PDB file of C-alpha atoms in Angstrom:
ATOM      1  CA  LYS J1190     -19.265  21.538  -4.809  1.00  0.00           C
ATOM      2  CA  GLN J1191     -17.059  19.270  -2.724  1.00  0.00           C
ATOM      3  CA  GLU J1192     -17.125  15.620  -3.772  1.00  0.00           C
ATOM      4  CA  VAL J1193     -15.647  12.819  -1.705  1.00  0.00           C
ATOM      5  CA  THR J1194     -14.765   9.489  -3.326  1.00  0.00           C
ATOM      6  CA  GLN J1195     -13.680   6.240  -1.746  1.00  0.00           C
ATOM      7  CA  ILE J1196     -12.128   3.560  -3.911  1.00  0.00           C
ATOM      8  CA  PRO J1197     -12.449   0.618  -3.853  1.00  0.00           C
ATOM      9  CA  ALA J1198     -16.067   0.203  -2.784  1.00  0.00           C
ATOM     10  CA  ALA J1199     -15.245  -3.211  -1.351  1.00  0.00           C
ATOM     11  CA  LEU J1200     -12.085  -4.987  -0.264  1.00  0.00           C
ATOM     12  CA  SER J1201     -11.300  -8.469   1.010  1.00  0.00           C
ATOM     13  CA  VAL J1202      -7.986  -9.389   2.628  1.00  0.00           C
ATOM     14  CA  PRO J1203      -6.659 -12.359   4.603  1.00  0.00           C
ATOM     15  CA  GLU J1204      -6.052 -11.903   8.298  1.00  0.00           C
ATOM     16  CA  GLY J1205      -2.670 -10.374   9.073  1.00  0.00           C
ATOM     17  CA  GLU J1206      -2.373  -8.288   5.943  1.00  0.00           C
ATOM     18  CA  ASN J1207      -2.191  -4.521   6.152  1.00  0.00           C
ATOM     19  CA  LEU J1208      -5.255  -2.614   4.970  1.00  0.00           C
ATOM     20  CA  VAL J1209      -4.969   0.507   2.832  1.00  0.00           C
ATOM     21  CA  LEU J1210      -8.123   2.551   2.346  1.00  0.00           C
ATOM     22  CA  ASN J1211      -8.276   5.610   0.114  1.00  0.00           C
ATOM     23  CA  CYS J1212     -10.312   8.794   0.269  1.00  0.00           C
ATOM     24  CA  SER J1213     -10.127  11.621  -2.253  1.00  0.00           C
ATOM     25  CA  PHE J1214     -11.802  15.020  -2.277  1.00  0.00           C
ATOM     26  CA  THR J1215     -12.106  17.606  -5.005  1.00  0.00           C
ATOM     27  CA  ASP J1216     -11.714  20.850  -3.049  1.00  0.00           C
ATOM     28  CA  SER J1217      -8.610  21.213  -0.891  1.00  0.00           C
ATOM     29  CA  ALA J1218     -10.212  23.982   1.201  1.00  0.00           C
ATOM     30  CA  ILE J1219     -11.180  21.754   4.115  1.00  0.00           C
ATOM     31  CA  TYR J1220     -11.031  22.262   7.867  1.00  0.00           C
ATOM     32  CA  ASN J1221     -10.346  18.643   8.710  1.00  0.00           C
ATOM     33  CA  LEU J1222     -10.937  15.053   7.654  1.00  0.00           C
ATOM     34  CA  GLN J1223     -12.450  12.326   9.768  1.00  0.00           C
ATOM     35  CA  TRP J1224     -12.407   8.548   9.370  1.00  0.00           C
ATOM     36  CA  PHE J1225     -15.321   6.466  10.682  1.00  0.00           C
ATOM     37  CA  ARG J1226     -16.114   2.815  11.082  1.00  0.00           C
ATOM     38  CA  GLN J1227     -19.653   1.486  10.612  1.00  0.00           C
ATOM     39  CA  ASP J1228     -20.740  -2.028  11.532  1.00  0.00           C
ATOM     40  CA  PRO J1229     -23.832  -3.439   9.779  1.00  0.00           C
ATOM     41  CA  GLY J1230     -27.013  -1.800  11.046  1.00  0.00           C
ATOM     42  CA  LYS J1231     -25.129   0.448  13.454  1.00  0.00           C
ATOM     43  CA  GLY J1232     -24.161   4.068  13.736  1.00  0.00           C
ATOM     44  CA  LEU J1233     -20.767   5.520  12.874  1.00  0.00           C
ATOM     45  CA  THR J1234     -17.829   5.325  15.247  1.00  0.00           C
ATOM     46  CA  SER J1235     -15.145   7.961  14.922  1.00  0.00           C
ATOM     47  CA  LEU J1236     -11.667   6.501  14.382  1.00  0.00           C
ATOM     48  CA  LEU J1237      -9.387   9.431  13.640  1.00  0.00           C
ATOM     49  CA  LEU J1238      -9.686  13.168  13.071  1.00  0.00           C
ATOM     50  CA  ILE J1239      -6.955  14.949  11.119  1.00  0.00           C
ATOM     51  CA  GLN J1240      -6.872  18.727  11.218  1.00  0.00           C
ATOM     52  CA  SER J1241      -6.067  20.496   7.942  1.00  0.00           C
ATOM     53  CA  SER J1242      -2.698  21.599   9.343  1.00  0.00           C
ATOM     54  CA  GLN J1243      -1.686  18.020  10.166  1.00  0.00           C
ATOM     55  CA  ARG J1244      -0.262  15.388   7.866  1.00  0.00           C
ATOM     56  CA  GLU J1245      -1.127  12.294   9.866  1.00  0.00           C
ATOM     57  CA  GLN J1246      -2.761  10.885  12.972  1.00  0.00           C
ATOM     58  CA  THR J1247      -2.163   7.575  14.694  1.00  0.00           C
ATOM     59  CA  SER J1248      -4.180   5.481  17.098  1.00  0.00           C
ATOM     60  CA  GLY J1249      -2.978   1.969  17.880  1.00  0.00           C
ATOM     61  CA  ARG J1250      -2.925  -0.054  14.656  1.00  0.00           C
ATOM     62  CA  LEU J1251      -4.536   2.805  12.735  1.00  0.00           C
ATOM     63  CA  ASN J1252      -2.679   5.520  10.894  1.00  0.00           C
ATOM     64  CA  ALA J1253      -4.288   8.152   8.686  1.00  0.00           C
ATOM     65  CA  SER J1254      -2.439  10.522   6.392  1.00  0.00           C
ATOM     66  CA  LEU J1255      -3.675  13.705   4.784  1.00  0.00           C
ATOM     67  CA  ASP J1256      -2.354  15.440   1.670  1.00  0.00           C
ATOM     68  CA  LYS J1257      -4.543  18.495   1.224  1.00  0.00           C
ATOM     69  CA  SER J1258      -2.850  19.761  -1.911  1.00  0.00           C
ATOM     70  CA  SER J1259      -3.556  16.554  -3.790  1.00  0.00           C
ATOM     71  CA  GLY J1260      -6.948  16.020  -2.143  1.00  0.00           C
ATOM     72  CA  ARG J1261      -6.170  12.635  -0.661  1.00  0.00           C
ATOM     73  CA  SER J1262      -6.238  10.777   2.611  1.00  0.00           C
ATOM     74  CA  THR J1263      -5.226   7.206   3.319  1.00  0.00           C
ATOM     75  CA  LEU J1264      -6.193   5.051   6.267  1.00  0.00           C
ATOM     76  CA  TYR J1265      -3.747   2.266   7.107  1.00  0.00           C
ATOM     77  CA  ILE J1266      -4.752  -0.584   9.388  1.00  0.00           C
ATOM     78  CA  ALA J1267      -1.805  -2.741  10.363  1.00  0.00           C
ATOM     79  CA  ALA J1268      -2.022  -6.509  10.825  1.00  0.00           C
ATOM     80  CA  SER J1269      -5.726  -6.770  10.042  1.00  0.00           C
ATOM     81  CA  GLN J1270      -8.020  -8.953  12.144  1.00  0.00           C
ATOM     82  CA  PRO J1271     -11.481 -10.397  11.430  1.00  0.00           C
ATOM     83  CA  GLY J1272     -12.856  -7.845  13.905  1.00  0.00           C
ATOM     84  CA  ASP J1273     -11.746  -5.100  11.527  1.00  0.00           C
ATOM     85  CA  SER J1274     -14.449  -6.188   9.080  1.00  0.00           C
ATOM     86  CA  ALA J1275     -16.754  -3.203   8.651  1.00  0.00           C
ATOM     87  CA  THR J1276     -17.474  -0.290   6.338  1.00  0.00           C
ATOM     88  CA  TYR J1277     -15.045   2.599   6.612  1.00  0.00           C
ATOM     89  CA  LEU J1278     -16.180   6.107   5.691  1.00  0.00           C
ATOM     90  CA  CYS J1279     -14.277   9.334   5.395  1.00  0.00           C
ATOM     91  CA  ALA J1280     -15.755  12.810   5.764  1.00  0.00           C
ATOM     92  CA  VAL J1281     -14.347  16.283   5.177  1.00  0.00           C
ATOM     93  CA  THR J1282     -15.450  19.428   6.940  1.00  0.00           C
ATOM     94  CA  VAL J1283     -16.235  21.772   4.073  1.00  0.00           C
ATOM     95  CA  ARG J1284     -17.114  24.777   6.205  1.00  0.00           C
ATOM     96  CA  TRP J1285     -18.121  25.549   9.742  1.00  0.00           C
ATOM     97  CA  GLY J1286     -20.389  22.777  10.924  1.00  0.00           C
ATOM     98  CA  LYS J1287     -20.850  21.133   7.506  1.00  0.00           C
ATOM     99  CA  PHE J1288     -19.485  17.751   6.502  1.00  0.00           C
ATOM    100  CA  GLN J1289     -19.308  15.855   3.200  1.00  0.00           C
ATOM    101  CA  PHE J1290     -19.113  12.046   3.330  1.00  0.00           C
ATOM    102  CA  GLY J1291     -17.759   9.429   0.974  1.00  0.00           C
ATOM    103  CA  ALA J1292     -19.837   6.334   0.191  1.00  0.00           C
ATOM    104  CA  GLY J1293     -17.472   4.102   2.136  1.00  0.00           C
ATOM    105  CA  THR J1294     -15.290   1.050   1.585  1.00  0.00           C
ATOM    106  CA  GLN J1295     -16.671  -2.274   2.780  1.00  0.00           C
ATOM    107  CA  VAL J1296     -13.868  -4.376   4.250  1.00  0.00           C
ATOM    108  CA  VAL J1297     -13.885  -8.125   4.892  1.00  0.00           C
ATOM    109  CA  VAL J1298     -10.965  -9.707   6.720  1.00  0.00           C
ATOM    110  CA  THR J1299     -10.973 -13.471   6.285  1.00  0.00           C
ATOM    111  CA  PRO J1300      -9.516 -15.752   8.979  1.00  0.00           C
TER     112      PRO J1300
ATOM    113  CA  SER N 243     -16.902  12.564  24.821  1.00  0.00           C
ATOM    114  CA  GLN N 244     -20.504  12.818  23.741  1.00  0.00           C
ATOM    115  CA  THR N 245     -23.208  10.155  23.763  1.00  0.00           C
ATOM    116  CA  ILE N 246     -26.054  10.260  21.283  1.00  0.00           C
ATOM    117  CA  HIS N 247     -29.317   8.428  21.957  1.00  0.00           C
ATOM    118  CA  GLN N 248     -31.848   7.647  19.275  1.00  0.00           C
ATOM    119  CA  TRP N 249     -35.202   5.936  19.415  1.00  0.00           C
ATOM    120  CA  PRO N 250     -36.822   3.895  18.306  1.00  0.00           C
ATOM    121  CA  ALA N 251     -34.137   1.564  16.953  1.00  0.00           C
ATOM    122  CA  THR N 252     -36.442   0.139  14.313  1.00  0.00           C
ATOM    123  CA  LEU N 253     -39.787   1.235  12.989  1.00  0.00           C
ATOM    124  CA  VAL N 254     -42.227  -0.155  10.441  1.00  0.00           C
ATOM    125  CA  GLN N 255     -44.891   2.292   9.358  1.00  0.00           C
ATOM    126  CA  PRO N 256     -47.545   2.266   6.610  1.00  0.00           C
ATOM    127  CA  VAL N 257     -47.552   4.819   3.828  1.00  0.00           C
ATOM    128  CA  GLY N 258     -49.405   7.960   4.849  1.00  0.00           C
ATOM    129  CA  SER N 259     -48.810   7.568   8.575  1.00  0.00           C
ATOM    130  CA  PRO N 260     -46.985  10.187  10.680  1.00  0.00           C
ATOM    131  CA  LEU N 261     -43.411   9.886  11.908  1.00  0.00           C
ATOM    132  CA  SER N 262     -41.484  11.079  14.910  1.00  0.00           C
ATOM    133  CA  LEU N 263     -37.856  10.121  15.551  1.00  0.00           C
ATOM    134  CA  GLU N 264     -36.077  11.483  18.567  1.00  0.00           C
ATOM    135  CA  CYS N 265     -32.439  12.182  19.286  1.00  0.00           C
ATOM    136  CA  THR N 266     -30.922  13.347  22.549  1.00  0.00           C
ATOM    137  CA  VAL N 267     -27.328  14.231  23.333  1.00  0.00           C
ATOM    138  CA  GLU N 268     -25.306  13.896  26.541  1.00  0.00           C
ATOM    139  CA  GLY N 269     -21.900  15.236  27.440  1.00  0.00           C
ATOM    140  CA  THR N 270     -21.956  18.576  25.690  1.00  0.00           C
ATOM    141  CA  SER N 271     -23.850  21.836  25.448  1.00  0.00           C
ATOM    142  CA  ASN N 272     -24.775  24.043  22.499  1.00  0.00           C
ATOM    143  CA  PRO N 273     -23.901  21.371  19.944  1.00  0.00           C
ATOM    144  CA  ASN N 274     -24.629  21.472  16.255  1.00  0.00           C
ATOM    145  CA  LEU N 275     -27.118  18.695  15.586  1.00  0.00           C
ATOM    146  CA  TYR N 276     -27.644  16.809  12.348  1.00  0.00           C
ATOM    147  CA  TRP N 277     -30.073  14.370  10.772  1.00  0.00           C
ATOM    148  CA  TYR N 278     -28.663  12.136   8.031  1.00  0.00           C
ATOM    149  CA  ARG N 279     -30.259   9.425   5.935  1.00  0.00           C
ATOM    150  CA  GLN N 280     -28.244   6.523   4.637  1.00  0.00           C
ATOM    151  CA  ALA N 281     -29.494   4.402   1.750  1.00  0.00           C
ATOM    152  CA  ALA N 282     -28.105   0.895   1.280  1.00  0.00           C
ATOM    153  CA  GLY N 283     -24.572   0.984  -0.169  1.00  0.00           C
ATOM    154  CA  ARG N 284     -24.511   4.742  -0.345  1.00  0.00           C
ATOM    155  CA  GLY N 285     -23.037   7.577   1.630  1.00  0.00           C
ATOM    156  CA  LEU N 286     -24.782   9.763   4.126  1.00  0.00           C
ATOM    157  CA  GLN N 287     -27.205  12.388   2.896  1.00  0.00           C
ATOM    158  CA  LEU N 288     -27.547  15.406   5.161  1.00  0.00           C
ATOM    159  CA  LEU N 289     -31.215  16.209   5.736  1.00  0.00           C
ATOM    160  CA  PHE N 290     -31.232  18.882   8.436  1.00  0.00           C
ATOM    161  CA  TYR N 291     -28.832  20.635  10.719  1.00  0.00           C
ATOM    162  CA  SER N 292     -29.328  22.941  13.667  1.00  0.00           C
ATOM    163  CA  VAL N 293     -26.980  25.400  15.348  1.00  0.00           C
ATOM    164  CA  GLY N 294     -29.325  26.196  18.222  1.00  0.00           C
ATOM    165  CA  ILE N 295     -32.801  25.888  19.718  1.00  0.00           C
ATOM    166  CA  GLY N 296     -35.435  26.563  17.082  1.00  0.00           C
ATOM    167  CA  GLN N 297     -32.823  27.064  14.349  1.00  0.00           C
ATOM    168  CA  ILE N 298     -33.205  24.493  11.588  1.00  0.00           C
ATOM    169  CA  SER N 299     -31.679  24.412   8.125  1.00  0.00           C
ATOM    170  CA  SER N 300     -32.906  22.018   5.476  1.00  0.00           C
ATOM    171  CA  GLU N 301     -30.477  20.633   2.955  1.00  0.00           C
ATOM    172  CA  VAL N 302     -32.893  18.942   0.564  1.00  0.00           C
ATOM    173  CA  PRO N 303     -36.570  19.477  -0.241  1.00  0.00           C
ATOM    174  CA  GLN N 304     -38.520  16.541   1.076  1.00  0.00           C
ATOM    175  CA  ASN N 305     -41.429  15.159   2.988  1.00  0.00           C
ATOM    176  CA  LEU N 306     -39.674  15.531   6.333  1.00  0.00           C
ATOM    177  CA  SER N 307     -39.236  18.284   8.888  1.00  0.00           C
ATOM    178  CA  ALA N 308     -37.072  18.758  11.959  1.00  0.00           C
ATOM    179  CA  SER N 309     -37.402  20.597  15.237  1.00  0.00           C
ATOM    180  CA  ARG N 310     -35.117  21.388  18.135  1.00  0.00           C
ATOM    181  CA  PRO N 311     -37.233  22.155  21.185  1.00  0.00           C
ATOM    182  CA  GLN N 312     -34.318  21.900  23.639  1.00  0.00           C
ATOM    183  CA  ASP N 313     -30.573  22.393  23.393  1.00  0.00           C
ATOM    184  CA  ARG N 314     -29.810  18.700  23.279  1.00  0.00           C
ATOM    185  CA  GLN N 315     -32.959  17.320  21.669  1.00  0.00           C
ATOM    186  CA  PHE N 316     -33.531  16.971  17.950  1.00  0.00           C
ATOM    187  CA  ILE N 317     -36.681  15.538  16.394  1.00  0.00           C
ATOM    188  CA  LEU N 318     -37.327  14.355  12.848  1.00  0.00           C
ATOM    189  CA  SER N 319     -40.966  14.296  11.765  1.00  0.00           C
ATOM    190  CA  SER N 320     -43.302  13.686   8.893  1.00  0.00           C
ATOM    191  CA  LYS N 321     -47.040  14.193   8.590  1.00  0.00           C
ATOM    192  CA  LYS N 322     -47.447  11.542   5.883  1.00  0.00           C
ATOM    193  CA  LEU N 323     -44.772   8.991   5.113  1.00  0.00           C
ATOM    194  CA  LEU N 324     -43.863   7.972   1.576  1.00  0.00           C
ATOM    195  CA  LEU N 325     -42.285   4.704   0.465  1.00  0.00           C
ATOM    196  CA  SER N 326     -39.180   6.664  -0.472  1.00  0.00           C
ATOM    197  CA  ASP N 327     -38.743   7.727   3.165  1.00  0.00           C
ATOM    198  CA  SER N 328     -37.509   4.240   4.043  1.00  0.00           C
ATOM    199  CA  GLY N 329     -33.906   4.166   5.148  1.00  0.00           C
ATOM    200  CA  PHE N 330     -31.471   4.329   8.010  1.00  0.00           C
ATOM    201  CA  TYR N 331     -31.651   7.611   9.893  1.00  0.00           C
ATOM    202  CA  LEU N 332     -28.687   8.843  11.873  1.00  0.00           C
ATOM    203  CA  CYS N 333     -28.471  11.708  14.317  1.00  0.00           C
ATOM    204  CA  ALA N 334     -25.108  13.354  14.881  1.00  0.00           C
ATOM    205  CA  SER N 335     -23.652  15.997  17.124  1.00  0.00           C
ATOM    206  CA  GLY N 336     -20.652  18.209  16.599  1.00  0.00           C
ATOM    207  CA  GLN N 337     -19.018  21.462  17.575  1.00  0.00           C
ATOM    208  CA  GLY N 338     -18.059  23.760  14.731  1.00  0.00           C
ATOM    209  CA  THR N 339     -15.332  22.168  12.653  1.00  0.00           C
ATOM    210  CA  TYR N 340     -14.462  19.503  15.143  1.00  0.00           C
ATOM    211  CA  GLU N 341     -15.255  15.843  15.531  1.00  0.00           C
ATOM    212  CA  GLN N 342     -18.728  14.499  14.830  1.00  0.00           C
ATOM    213  CA  TYR N 343     -20.384  11.896  17.025  1.00  0.00           C
ATOM    214  CA  PHE N 344     -23.154   9.645  15.814  1.00  0.00           C
ATOM    215  CA  GLY N 345     -26.067   7.875  17.417  1.00  0.00           C
ATOM    216  CA  PRO N 346     -26.929   4.210  16.841  1.00  0.00           C
ATOM    217  CA  GLY N 347     -29.492   5.004  14.129  1.00  0.00           C
ATOM    218  CA  THR N 348     -33.129   4.182  13.400  1.00  0.00           C
ATOM    219  CA  ARG N 349     -34.095   1.724  10.684  1.00  0.00           C
ATOM    220  CA  LEU N 350     -37.341   2.962   9.112  1.00  0.00           C
ATOM    221  CA  THR N 351     -39.336   0.752   6.772  1.00  0.00           C
ATOM    222  CA  VAL N 352     -42.359   2.267   5.111  1.00  0.00           C
ATOM    223  CA  THR N 353     -44.776  -0.368   3.813  1.00  0.00           C
TER     224      THR N 353
END
C-alpha cells in the first residue's frame, strides 16, 4: 500500500528565508504528484502538479521537484512571506482516479 | 478550471440526528467526485468516490453513505450521526489522473 510522508510536521522560518518542504512516498509507480496549500478552516488549493515523466514544475516563487526512483518530491518556496503561512500537503496519484495524501507540513513565516 | 461548492459551511448536530452535505461542481463534465474527511492535524481520509451518476465506491466501512443523483452533484448522508463523525469534510473533483480541485469544506460538530 502506498504511504506518503511529510517531514517535518511543522516548520517556522523568518520572512525572506527560502522554504524547503519534503514529501516521500513508498511506491514509485505513481501517475503524478500534486502539492496543495490549505489555510486554517479552508479547503485545499492546488499549487503545482508534476506528471510522473517530469522532474520539476515552477510557478512564480514555487518550484517542485520529483524523483520517482527515490520516492521523493521537494517543494521550494523562495523568499518566504508571512502570507505563505499555511499547511502544505502533497498527494500522489496511485492509480486512475485515486490519490494518497500526506499529513502535511504546517508552515509559519514570522515577520 | 473547476469550481466546487459545498454547503453548509458549518454544522452542529446532535448524536443520532440525520446528515446531508451537498457538493456541486462547475466548469467540467463527467468528473470523478470524492468525499474526504480531515481530522485535526492529520491527512485526508478518502470516504467515497464516484466515477459517474449512481456509481459510488466506499473506501472505509462507516456510518456514512454517498449518492450522486446528477453528473455534478455529490451528497454525503447519514441516518444517525455518531460523535466520531465530527470532522472537516471536503468534496473534490478530478479527471482521471489529472489535477484535483477541492471545495471550501464543511465543519461538522456532533454533540
